[in-house]
Amino acid sequence: MSSTSPTVVGRLAPSPTGRLHLGHARSFLLAWWSARAAGGRVLLRIEDLDQERAREQWTAAIVEDLTWLGLDWDGAVELQSEHLDTVDLALEQLVGAGRVYPCVCTRREVREAASAPHDEVPGQASIEPVYPGTCRGRFGTRAEAEAITGRQAVLRFLVEGAAGTARSQASIAGSTGPVGATAVDFHDELQGPQSIDLALHGGDFVVSRKGGLPAYQLAVVEADARAGVTEVLRGDDLLVSTARQLLLQRALGLPSPRWLHVPLVQDPEGERLAKRTGGLSLAELREAGLEPERVVAWVAASAGMSPGRRGTAAERIGDFDVDRLPREPVRLDPRAFG
Ligand SMILES: [Zn+2]
């Protein structure tokens, strides 16, 4: 790498909501290899803003699992919840630019008012209803929305602004719904050109939750920008999230990283490997006496790397080649680890 090349910065961003399973191990190992093979840095950020599900105990467990797998990271483990102030600054920027508006709808109201069912993105199991734009133009500020309705308000990002023009509060007031929203186009290094119409995928999305805690999309965008992340390799269940994050990056004037979305690991029946799948958590495999190199070897083979070789995650960095990553879902037969 020449001294003028920008340094690659990758990141691992697990949510502390349970033990890591082999599907996570694959995504994280590939993300780690991709950054390390380029001589880059890797950050570990715990996405702990979902207070209903995030548990501190899982953070320690995830660090233990990743360490066992042979992964390391540069700098301290970052907890997203420790950076709420800077996320608030980003939110203020969106408020000031008229890109968000207050919404007092309950989940149930959104569900009941939701229009036609959204498209299915291949590999995407989202069942999120489309927000119909009920609160567009209803309120000037969050405080006003809460005073008038006696309800707590969220702030939603106006997806219609996707074309890139800063929209005034007046133009939000004149909007009637997510009709005419533009598709978000981006290039995925693995899956090629993507075009995702957020009007069909949830519509205007929440960036600040009731009570003021930032929502996932905004927190991720802020954290990636603050850390200078240049590439994001993750599961393709997050393609719609990527479209939202791109809109936020554009609205905030932030650069977008290089995107690589890998198809998820499926069980032998073709179902997405979920956290409930017994016996395939890294902790259970470890307790059963499995060596981490077995997991590394499986991920390497599934990524088109020379199957004959053995070694730790670090020893196999040089074998990684992004061009050999398969574009299809990977099936996992649990007996491979029996
Ligand atoms: Zn609403």
GROMACS .gro file of C-alpha atoms and ligand atoms in nm:
model
  339
    1MET     CA    1   0.000   0.000   0.000
    2SER     CA    2   0.147   0.335  -0.097
    3SER     CA    3   0.166   0.607   0.163
    4THR     CA    4  -0.085   0.814  -0.030
    5SER     CA    5  -0.358   0.547  -0.020
    6PRO     CA    6  -0.628   0.630   0.228
    7THR     CA    7  -0.632   0.382   0.511
    8VAL     CA    8  -0.915   0.133   0.504
    9VAL     CA    9  -1.124   0.144   0.818
   10GLY     CA   10  -1.367  -0.141   0.869
   11ARG     CA   11  -1.591  -0.207   1.164
   12LEU     CA   12  -1.765  -0.484   1.350
   13ALA     CA   13  -2.092  -0.357   1.495
   14PRO     CA   14  -2.277  -0.628   1.685
   15SER     CA   15  -2.594  -0.568   1.885
   16PRO     CA   16  -2.570  -0.705   2.238
   17THR     CA   17  -2.895  -0.900   2.224
   18GLY     CA   18  -2.771  -1.256   2.249
   19ARG     CA   19  -2.481  -1.490   2.184
   20LEU     CA   20  -2.312  -1.483   1.847
   21HIS     CA   21  -2.385  -1.776   1.617
   22LEU     CA   22  -2.205  -1.905   1.310
   23GLY     CA   23  -2.385  -1.659   1.083
   24HIS     CA   24  -2.248  -1.367   1.283
   25ALA     CA   25  -1.907  -1.530   1.293
   26ARG     CA   26  -1.906  -1.543   0.914
   27SER     CA   27  -2.008  -1.178   0.867
   28PHE     CA   28  -1.760  -1.051   1.124
   29LEU     CA   29  -1.475  -1.266   1.000
   30LEU     CA   30  -1.531  -1.153   0.641
   31ALA     CA   31  -1.549  -0.787   0.748
   32TRP     CA   32  -1.231  -0.832   0.950
   33TRP     CA   33  -1.048  -1.008   0.668
   34SER     CA   34  -1.157  -0.750   0.413
   35ALA     CA   35  -1.014  -0.461   0.618
   36ARG     CA   36  -0.705  -0.645   0.741
   37ALA     CA   37  -0.618  -0.778   0.393
   38ALA     CA   38  -0.602  -0.416   0.280
   39GLY     CA   39  -0.373  -0.330   0.569
   40GLY     CA   40  -0.660  -0.144   0.730
   41ARG     CA   41  -0.792  -0.087   1.077
   42VAL     CA   42  -1.089  -0.259   1.237
   43LEU     CA   43  -1.313  -0.102   1.498
   44LEU     CA   44  -1.547  -0.279   1.737
   45ARG     CA   45  -1.864  -0.089   1.817
   46ILE     CA   46  -2.143  -0.230   2.031
   47GLU     CA   47  -2.483  -0.113   1.905
   48ASP     CA   48  -2.643  -0.090   2.247
   49LEU     CA   49  -2.912   0.173   2.190
   50ASP     CA   50  -3.202  -0.071   2.184
   51GLN     CA   51  -3.261  -0.055   2.556
   52GLU     CA   52  -3.545  -0.300   2.546
   53ARG     CA   53  -3.321  -0.575   2.416
   54ALA     CA   54  -2.960  -0.474   2.474
   55ARG     CA   55  -2.799  -0.629   2.779
   56GLU     CA   56  -2.460  -0.551   2.925
   57GLN     CA   57  -2.391  -0.918   2.981
   58TRP     CA   58  -2.409  -0.978   2.605
   59THR     CA   59  -2.144  -0.715   2.540
   60ALA     CA   60  -1.894  -0.911   2.747
   61ALA     CA   61  -2.006  -1.234   2.582
   62ILE     CA   62  -1.960  -1.089   2.232
   63VAL     CA   63  -1.611  -0.968   2.314
   64GLU     CA   64  -1.533  -1.315   2.447
   65ASP     CA   65  -1.672  -1.484   2.135
   66LEU     CA   66  -1.487  -1.255   1.892
   67THR     CA   67  -1.163  -1.298   2.083
   68TRP     CA   68  -1.204  -1.675   2.079
   69LEU     CA   69  -1.258  -1.659   1.705
   70GLY     CA   70  -0.921  -1.487   1.678
   71LEU     CA   71  -1.038  -1.136   1.585
   72ASP     CA   72  -0.887  -0.822   1.728
   73TRP     CA   73  -0.962  -0.452   1.685
   74ASP     CA   74  -0.790  -0.117   1.703
   75GLY     CA   75  -0.862   0.098   2.002
   76ALA     CA   76  -1.109   0.039   2.281
   77VAL     CA   77  -1.448  -0.123   2.239
   78GLU     CA   78  -1.693   0.157   2.168
   79LEU     CA   79  -2.039   0.161   2.319
   80GLN     CA   80  -2.280   0.353   2.103
   81SER     CA   81  -2.469   0.467   2.412
   82GLU     CA   82  -2.164   0.669   2.521
   83HIS     CA   83  -2.186   0.903   2.222
   84LEU     CA   84  -2.540   1.032   2.243
   85ASP     CA   85  -2.424   1.396   2.251
   86THR     CA   86  -2.269   1.384   1.906
   87VAL     CA   87  -2.570   1.200   1.765
   88ASP     CA   88  -2.785   1.481   1.904
   89LEU     CA   89  -2.574   1.732   1.710
   90ALA     CA   90  -2.643   1.541   1.390
   91LEU     CA   91  -3.012   1.539   1.475
   92GLU     CA   92  -3.008   1.916   1.532
   93GLN     CA   93  -2.854   1.955   1.188
   94LEU     CA   94  -3.141   1.757   1.034
   95VAL     CA   95  -3.399   1.959   1.230
   96GLY     CA   96  -3.236   2.284   1.121
   97ALA     CA   97  -3.242   2.176   0.758
   98GLY     CA   98  -3.611   2.083   0.778
   99ARG     CA   99  -3.540   1.719   0.694
  100VAL     CA  100  -3.732   1.571   0.987
  101TYR     CA  101  -4.074   1.626   1.139
  102PRO     CA  102  -4.250   1.521   1.460
  103CYS     CA  103  -4.486   1.224   1.455
  104VAL     CA  104  -4.717   1.112   1.736
  105CYS     CA  105  -4.858   0.799   1.571
  106THR     CA  106  -4.848   0.478   1.770
  107ARG     CA  107  -4.706   0.163   1.614
  108ARG     CA  108  -5.057   0.029   1.595
  109GLU     CA  109  -5.186   0.339   1.414
  110VAL     CA  110  -4.904   0.311   1.162
  111ARG     CA  111  -4.980  -0.055   1.109
  112GLU     CA  112  -5.351   0.005   1.061
  113ALA     CA  113  -5.302   0.305   0.831
  114ALA     CA  114  -5.027   0.141   0.629
  115SER     CA  115  -5.110   0.123   0.263
  116ALA     CA  116  -5.023  -0.153   0.020
  117PRO     CA  117  -4.781  -0.420   0.132
  118HIS     CA  118  -4.425  -0.336   0.040
  119ASP     CA  119  -4.207  -0.518  -0.208
  120GLU     CA  120  -3.991  -0.799  -0.089
  121VAL     CA  121  -3.622  -0.748  -0.137
  122PRO     CA  122  -3.452  -1.083  -0.202
  123GLY     CA  123  -3.310  -1.210   0.123
  124GLN     CA  124  -3.502  -0.945   0.312
  125ALA     CA  125  -3.745  -1.066   0.576
  126SER     CA  126  -3.871  -0.724   0.681
  127ILE     CA  127  -4.237  -0.694   0.766
  128GLU     CA  128  -4.223  -0.327   0.848
  129PRO     CA  129  -4.541  -0.140   0.752
  130VAL     CA  130  -4.510   0.171   0.535
  131TYR     CA  131  -4.563   0.489   0.733
  132PRO     CA  132  -4.837   0.676   0.546
  133GLY     CA  133  -4.719   1.028   0.626
  134THR     CA  134  -5.003   1.104   0.868
  135CYS     CA  135  -4.810   1.364   1.067
  136ARG     CA  136  -4.639   1.545   0.782
  137GLY     CA  137  -4.705   1.914   0.817
  138ARG     CA  138  -4.915   1.872   1.132
  139PHE     CA  139  -4.675   2.025   1.384
  140GLY     CA  140  -4.401   2.285   1.388
  141THR     CA  141  -4.183   2.135   1.655
  142ARG     CA  142  -4.162   1.826   1.868
  143ALA     CA  143  -4.257   2.025   2.179
  144GLU     CA  144  -4.561   2.161   2.000
  145ALA     CA  145  -4.664   1.814   1.883
  146GLU     CA  146  -4.639   1.683   2.237
  147ALA     CA  147  -4.824   1.980   2.389
  148ILE     CA  148  -5.110   1.958   2.139
  149THR     CA  149  -5.160   1.583   2.150
  150GLY     CA  150  -5.047   1.495   2.501
  151ARG     CA  151  -4.840   1.217   2.342
  152GLN     CA  152  -4.466   1.171   2.313
  153ALA     CA  153  -4.339   1.238   1.963
  154VAL     CA  154  -4.071   1.075   1.751
  155LEU     CA  155  -3.890   1.256   1.471
  156ARG     CA  156  -3.914   1.104   1.124
  157PHE     CA  157  -3.685   1.166   0.830
  158LEU     CA  158  -3.869   1.291   0.524
  159VAL     CA  159  -3.786   1.034   0.259
  160GLU     CA  160  -3.930   1.250  -0.016
  161GLY     CA  161  -3.627   1.473   0.018
  162ALA     CA  162  -3.414   1.197  -0.127
  163ALA     CA  163  -3.336   1.392  -0.442
  164GLY     CA  164  -3.083   1.589  -0.242
  165THR     CA  165  -3.246   1.931  -0.217
  166ALA     CA  166  -3.267   2.074   0.132
  167ARG     CA  167  -3.634   2.106   0.205
  168SER     CA  168  -3.791   2.383   0.407
  169GLN     CA  169  -4.046   2.332   0.680
  170ALA     CA  170  -4.300   2.486   0.440
  171SER     CA  171  -4.241   2.216   0.182
  172ILE     CA  172  -4.284   1.950   0.450
  173ALA     CA  173  -4.614   2.111   0.542
  174GLY     CA  174  -4.724   2.082   0.181
  175SER     CA  175  -4.637   1.714   0.155
  176THR     CA  176  -4.910   1.458   0.164
  177GLY     CA  177  -4.732   1.126   0.188
  178PRO     CA  178  -4.444   0.921   0.061
  179VAL     CA  179  -4.585   0.922  -0.293
  180GLY     CA  180  -4.317   1.010  -0.544
  181ALA     CA  181  -4.028   0.930  -0.317
  182THR     CA  182  -3.718   0.868  -0.517
  183ALA     CA  183  -3.537   0.539  -0.517
  184VAL     CA  184  -3.202   0.535  -0.344
  185ASP     CA  185  -2.938   0.413  -0.586
  186PHE     CA  186  -2.603   0.287  -0.474
  187HIS     CA  187  -2.336   0.045  -0.571
  188ASP     CA  188  -2.272  -0.267  -0.369
  189GLU     CA  189  -1.928  -0.414  -0.428
  190LEU     CA  190  -2.065  -0.767  -0.412
  191GLN     CA  191  -2.420  -0.740  -0.541
  192GLY     CA  192  -2.376  -0.466  -0.799
  193PRO     CA  193  -2.609  -0.171  -0.856
  194GLN     CA  194  -2.890  -0.138  -0.604
  195SER     CA  195  -3.207   0.068  -0.625
  196ILE     CA  196  -3.426   0.071  -0.317
  197ASP     CA  197  -3.745   0.274  -0.304
  198LEU     CA  198  -3.798   0.358   0.061
  199ALA     CA  199  -4.155   0.458  -0.015
  200LEU     CA  200  -4.212   0.083  -0.038
  201HIS     CA  201  -3.996   0.004   0.264
  202GLY     CA  202  -4.131   0.177   0.569
  203GLY     CA  203  -4.152   0.528   0.420
  204ASP     CA  204  -4.041   0.813   0.643
  205PHE     CA  205  -3.828   0.650   0.908
  206VAL     CA  206  -3.766   0.736   1.271
  207VAL     CA  207  -3.439   0.909   1.357
  208SER     CA  208  -3.522   1.011   1.713
  209ARG     CA  209  -3.735   0.796   1.937
  210LYS     CA  210  -3.987   0.888   2.203
  211GLY     CA  211  -3.798   1.050   2.487
  212GLY     CA  212  -3.520   1.166   2.255
  213LEU     CA  213  -3.298   0.860   2.225
  214PRO     CA  214  -3.157   0.841   1.871
  215ALA     CA  215  -3.286   0.564   1.649
  216TYR     CA  216  -3.055   0.301   1.503
  217GLN     CA  217  -3.004   0.451   1.155
  218LEU     CA  218  -2.890   0.792   1.273
  219ALA     CA  219  -2.669   0.650   1.547
  220VAL     CA  220  -2.494   0.421   1.298
  221VAL     CA  221  -2.437   0.699   1.046
  222GLU     CA  222  -2.296   0.931   1.309
  223ALA     CA  223  -2.072   0.662   1.460
  224ASP     CA  224  -1.935   0.552   1.122
  225ALA     CA  225  -1.861   0.911   1.024
  226ARG     CA  226  -1.696   1.000   1.354
  227ALA     CA  227  -1.474   0.692   1.332
  228GLY     CA  228  -1.387   0.751   0.966
  229VAL     CA  229  -1.523   0.413   0.858
  230THR     CA  230  -1.450   0.357   0.487
  231GLU     CA  231  -1.606   0.016   0.431
  232VAL     CA  232  -1.905  -0.168   0.569
  233LEU     CA  233  -1.930  -0.541   0.509
  234ARG     CA  234  -2.241  -0.695   0.662
  235GLY     CA  235  -2.539  -0.918   0.594
  236ASP     CA  236  -2.773  -0.837   0.307
  237ASP     CA  237  -3.066  -0.824   0.550
  238LEU     CA  238  -2.945  -0.467   0.601
  239LEU     CA  239  -2.978  -0.346   0.240
  240VAL     CA  240  -3.283  -0.136   0.325
  241SER     CA  241  -3.101   0.007   0.624
  242THR     CA  242  -2.820   0.102   0.390
  243ALA     CA  243  -3.062   0.301   0.174
  244ARG     CA  244  -3.177   0.492   0.483
  245GLN     CA  245  -2.823   0.547   0.601
  246LEU     CA  246  -2.726   0.682   0.259
  247LEU     CA  247  -3.007   0.938   0.274
  248LEU     CA  248  -2.888   1.046   0.617
  249GLN     CA  249  -2.527   1.069   0.500
  250ARG     CA  250  -2.631   1.287   0.208
  251ALA     CA  251  -2.851   1.506   0.427
  252LEU     CA  252  -2.568   1.552   0.677
  253GLY     CA  253  -2.300   1.607   0.413
  254LEU     CA  254  -2.111   1.296   0.522
  255PRO     CA  255  -1.915   1.062   0.295
  256SER     CA  256  -2.055   0.715   0.234
  257PRO     CA  257  -1.839   0.410   0.290
  258ARG     CA  258  -1.786   0.130   0.041
  259TRP     CA  259  -2.068  -0.121   0.085
  260LEU     CA  260  -2.040  -0.500   0.072
  261HIS     CA  261  -2.353  -0.694   0.163
  262VAL     CA  262  -2.305  -1.067   0.197
  263PRO     CA  263  -2.595  -1.309   0.161
  264LEU     CA  264  -2.688  -1.458   0.494
  265VAL     CA  265  -2.617  -1.806   0.618
  266GLN     CA  266  -2.915  -2.039   0.588
  267ASP     CA  267  -2.996  -2.362   0.761
  268PRO     CA  268  -3.043  -2.680   0.554
  269GLU     CA  269  -3.412  -2.590   0.503
  270GLY     CA  270  -3.316  -2.256   0.352
  271GLU     CA  271  -3.426  -2.054   0.654
  272ARG     CA  272  -3.214  -1.773   0.785
  273LEU     CA  273  -2.988  -1.890   1.063
  274ALA     CA  274  -3.142  -1.723   1.364
  275LYS     CA  275  -3.028  -1.674   1.715
  276ARG     CA  276  -3.269  -1.939   1.831
  277THR     CA  277  -3.097  -2.206   1.623
  278GLY     CA  278  -2.968  -2.437   1.890
  279GLY     CA  279  -2.616  -2.571   1.899
  280LEU     CA  280  -2.467  -2.321   1.662
  281SER     CA  281  -2.371  -2.041   1.897
  282LEU     CA  282  -1.997  -1.988   1.926
  283ALA     CA  283  -2.026  -2.035   2.302
  284GLU     CA  284  -2.186  -2.378   2.266
  285LEU     CA  285  -1.933  -2.487   2.004
  286ARG     CA  286  -1.649  -2.369   2.226
  287GLU     CA  287  -1.789  -2.548   2.528
  288ALA     CA  288  -1.820  -2.864   2.319
  289GLY     CA  289  -1.446  -2.848   2.260
  290LEU     CA  290  -1.443  -2.714   1.905
  291GLU     CA  291  -1.127  -2.531   1.796
  292PRO     CA  292  -1.180  -2.180   1.655
  293GLU     CA  293  -0.978  -2.281   1.349
  294ARG     CA  294  -1.265  -2.513   1.251
  295VAL     CA  295  -1.497  -2.213   1.233
  296VAL     CA  296  -1.233  -2.012   1.049
  297ALA     CA  297  -1.189  -2.299   0.801
  298TRP     CA  298  -1.564  -2.321   0.738
  299VAL     CA  299  -1.597  -1.947   0.680
  300ALA     CA  300  -1.288  -1.950   0.457
  301ALA     CA  301  -1.424  -2.237   0.247
  302SER     CA  302  -1.761  -2.061   0.220
  303ALA     CA  303  -1.579  -1.749   0.099
  304GLY     CA  304  -1.397  -1.926  -0.183
  305MET     CA  305  -1.064  -1.936   0.000
  306SER     CA  306  -0.836  -2.235  -0.048
  307PRO     CA  307  -1.012  -2.517   0.139
  308GLY     CA  308  -0.697  -2.715   0.200
  309ARG     CA  309  -0.536  -2.460   0.426
  310ARG     CA  310  -0.565  -2.436   0.801
  311GLY     CA  311  -0.485  -2.161   1.044
  312THR     CA  312  -0.611  -1.888   1.268
  313ALA     CA  313  -0.807  -1.590   1.146
  314ALA     CA  314  -0.487  -1.386   1.135
  315GLU     CA  315  -0.292  -1.656   0.952
  316ARG     CA  316  -0.549  -1.661   0.674
  317ILE     CA  317  -0.572  -1.288   0.603
  318GLY     CA  318  -0.358  -1.329   0.294
  319ASP     CA  319  -0.595  -1.591   0.146
  320PHE     CA  320  -0.889  -1.354   0.146
  321ASP     CA  321  -1.006  -1.228  -0.192
  322VAL     CA  322  -1.323  -1.023  -0.209
  323ASP     CA  323  -1.373  -1.121  -0.574
  324ARG     CA  324  -1.416  -1.484  -0.473
  325LEU     CA  325  -1.698  -1.421  -0.227
  326PRO     CA  326  -2.013  -1.601  -0.343
  327ARG     CA  327  -2.318  -1.391  -0.427
  328GLU     CA  328  -2.560  -1.662  -0.314
  329PRO     CA  329  -2.675  -1.754   0.037
  330VAL     CA  330  -2.455  -2.007   0.212
  331ARG     CA  331  -2.618  -2.322   0.346
  332LEU     CA  332  -2.490  -2.456   0.672
  333ASP     CA  333  -2.530  -2.818   0.773
  334PRO     CA  334  -2.496  -2.821   1.154
  335ARG     CA  335  -2.347  -3.169   1.130
  336ALA     CA  336  -2.035  -3.006   0.985
  337PHE     CA  337  -1.958  -2.908   1.342
  338GLY     CA  338  -2.095  -3.217   1.514
  339ZN      ZN  339  -4.746   1.019   1.265
   0.00000   0.00000   0.00000
